[in-house]
Amino acid sequence: MRCNLARLNTGNVFPLLGLGTYSSSYDHETTQKAIHMAIKMGYRHFDTAKIYGTEPALGKALTEAISDGVVERKNIFVTSKLWSSDHDDPVSALNQSLQNLGMEYVDLYLVHWPVRFKSWAEYPVPNEEDFEETDMESTWAGMEKCLDLGLCKAIGVSNFSTRKLQHLMNFATVCPAVNQVEMHPMWRQNKLRKFCSEHKVHVSAYMPLGGPGNFWGSTSIIKDPIIQSIAQKHRATPAQVALRWGMQKGVSVIVKSFNEGRMREIIGALDLKLDDYDMISIEKLAERKILRGDHLINKTTSPYRTIEQLWDYEI
C-alpha cells in the first residue's frame, strides 16, 4: 500500500490512512462490500466500535480476504472501542467484540468516551437516568488487563482532552498509545497535539473532512477557498488536501466513505505533498468544533454540566 506509517509507543506501526465504518444508516451488506473494495484498493487500517454495529460486517469481510490470500492478518490494523455501558468489564466487552469480528485480537482498543453509563445503555444517545459515576481508574485497569491477556496489541482513548489525558497518566501503568479525536483543518487541536507529542501519544483524527453528511452537523472544508486554491495548485481535490494536511501533522486520519469513487480519491491523498506555504495558509482558517458532545451534558446525572467541562475548555 502507498501509505505512510505511524509508530505507536508500543513499537507497533500502522497506516496513517484508515477507513472508518460508522454509518447512521447501517447496512451489513453495504458495509461488507465497501470493505472488500477497500482491501482491493490497498486500505489496511479499519476502524470500528461496538456502538457502530459494524464489527460483524468488518470481521466477515476481513476473514474472507485473509482466507482468499488477498491479505495477511499481520498486515491489517483493526481498531475497536469500549462503549460507555461496558466500563465495568472491558475484558468481557472486548471478548464480545472479538466474537463479533471473528478475530483473536484487535490491534487497538480505545475507551470511546470519558463517561460511564449503566449497563443497559447500549445506544448512542443516553437518557438522563443512564449515567453512572465515572471511575476512569478502574476502567483503565480493565483496559490494561485486556492488553495483558493478549486480546489487543495496544490500548488508548477517544475524545479525551489534554487535562483528562494527564489525569489518566497520573495512575496508568500503561500509557495510552492513541487518542482519537475530531480533527480537521478547521479544528486543528494544536494544544492537544502538542501535549500528545510530548508524551508519545499518537493522535488519530476522526471526521478529518469535517463530517459531511453527518446528522449532528458538518463544516464545509472542501468548499473553503484556501483549501480549493491549494488543491488547484497541486492538481488534487480539496478532500485530498484536507487529508494530507492531517497526515503531514503526523496524525492518522480515519475517513468514512463507502462510495468507490470517493474511496479512490481518498487513497490518492497518499501521493500528495503539501509545501510549507500550504500548511501555513491552512493555519489561518477559522476554527469550529462539530461533534460537541451535547448528548453527554445534563444538570443532574452527567459528570459534565456544560460542554466546557466535557472538553476542559479546549473548545
Tab-separated table of N, CA and C in Angstrom, residues 19 21 30-40 46 54 57-59 61-62 258 263:
chain	number	residue	atom	x	y	z
A	19	LEU	N	-9.887	3.448	7.117
A	19	LEU	CA	-11.277	3.502	6.679
A	19	LEU	C	-12.187	3.338	7.894
A	21	THR	N	-15.921	2.859	9.691
A	21	THR	CA	-17.084	2.050	9.324
A	21	THR	C	-18.365	2.544	9.973
A	30	THR	N	-23.918	-3.614	2.615
A	30	THR	CA	-23.221	-2.462	2.035
A	30	THR	C	-21.850	-2.280	2.676
A	31	THR	N	-21.797	-2.405	3.999
A	31	THR	CA	-20.527	-2.270	4.716
A	31	THR	C	-19.531	-3.333	4.270
A	32	GLN	N	-19.996	-4.552	4.191
A	32	GLN	CA	-19.110	-5.651	3.807
A	32	GLN	C	-18.556	-5.457	2.398
A	33	LYS	N	-19.400	-5.060	1.475
A	33	LYS	CA	-18.952	-4.831	0.091
A	33	LYS	C	-17.930	-3.695	0.033
A	34	ALA	N	-18.180	-2.640	0.808
A	34	ALA	CA	-17.261	-1.499	0.815
A	34	ALA	C	-15.898	-1.910	1.354
A	35	ILE	N	-15.879	-2.734	2.375
A	35	ILE	CA	-14.611	-3.174	2.955
A	35	ILE	C	-13.859	-4.069	1.976
A	36	HIS	N	-14.590	-4.929	1.259
A	36	HIS	CA	-13.960	-5.747	0.214
A	36	HIS	C	-13.291	-4.848	-0.828
A	37	MET	N	-14.001	-3.803	-1.254
A	37	MET	CA	-13.427	-2.866	-2.222
A	37	MET	C	-12.192	-2.202	-1.656
A	38	ALA	N	-12.291	-1.768	-0.408
A	38	ALA	CA	-11.183	-1.062	0.226
A	38	ALA	C	-9.934	-1.928	0.297
A	39	ILE	N	-10.103	-3.175	0.645
A	39	ILE	CA	-8.952	-4.085	0.739
A	39	ILE	C	-8.279	-4.219	-0.627
A	40	LYS	N	-9.080	-4.360	-1.671
A	40	LYS	CA	-8.529	-4.494	-3.024
A	40	LYS	C	-7.800	-3.225	-3.452
A	46	PHE	N	-8.556	-0.302	9.525
A	46	PHE	CA	-10.007	-0.262	9.615
A	46	PHE	C	-10.444	0.057	11.043
A	54	THR	N	-20.922	-2.414	13.328
A	54	THR	CA	-20.264	-2.868	12.100
A	54	THR	C	-19.176	-3.915	12.334
A	57	ALA	N	-19.752	-7.180	10.176
A	57	ALA	CA	-19.515	-6.985	8.745
A	57	ALA	C	-18.027	-6.820	8.452
A	58	LEU	N	-17.340	-6.036	9.277
A	58	LEU	CA	-15.902	-5.857	9.099
A	58	LEU	C	-15.178	-7.184	9.271
A	59	GLY	N	-15.526	-7.919	10.311
A	59	GLY	CA	-14.865	-9.193	10.564
A	59	GLY	C	-15.068	-10.182	9.444
A	61	ALA	N	-15.736	-9.557	6.241
A	61	ALA	CA	-15.008	-9.116	5.051
A	61	ALA	C	-13.509	-9.391	5.185
A	62	LEU	N	-12.959	-9.099	6.354
A	62	LEU	CA	-11.531	-9.328	6.555
A	62	LEU	C	-11.205	-10.821	6.578
A	258	PHE	N	-18.243	4.821	1.657
A	258	PHE	CA	-18.481	3.523	1.036
A	258	PHE	C	-18.684	3.668	-0.470
A	263	MET	N	-13.635	6.581	-2.382
A	263	MET	CA	-12.587	5.797	-1.724
A	263	MET	C	-11.283	5.874	-2.509
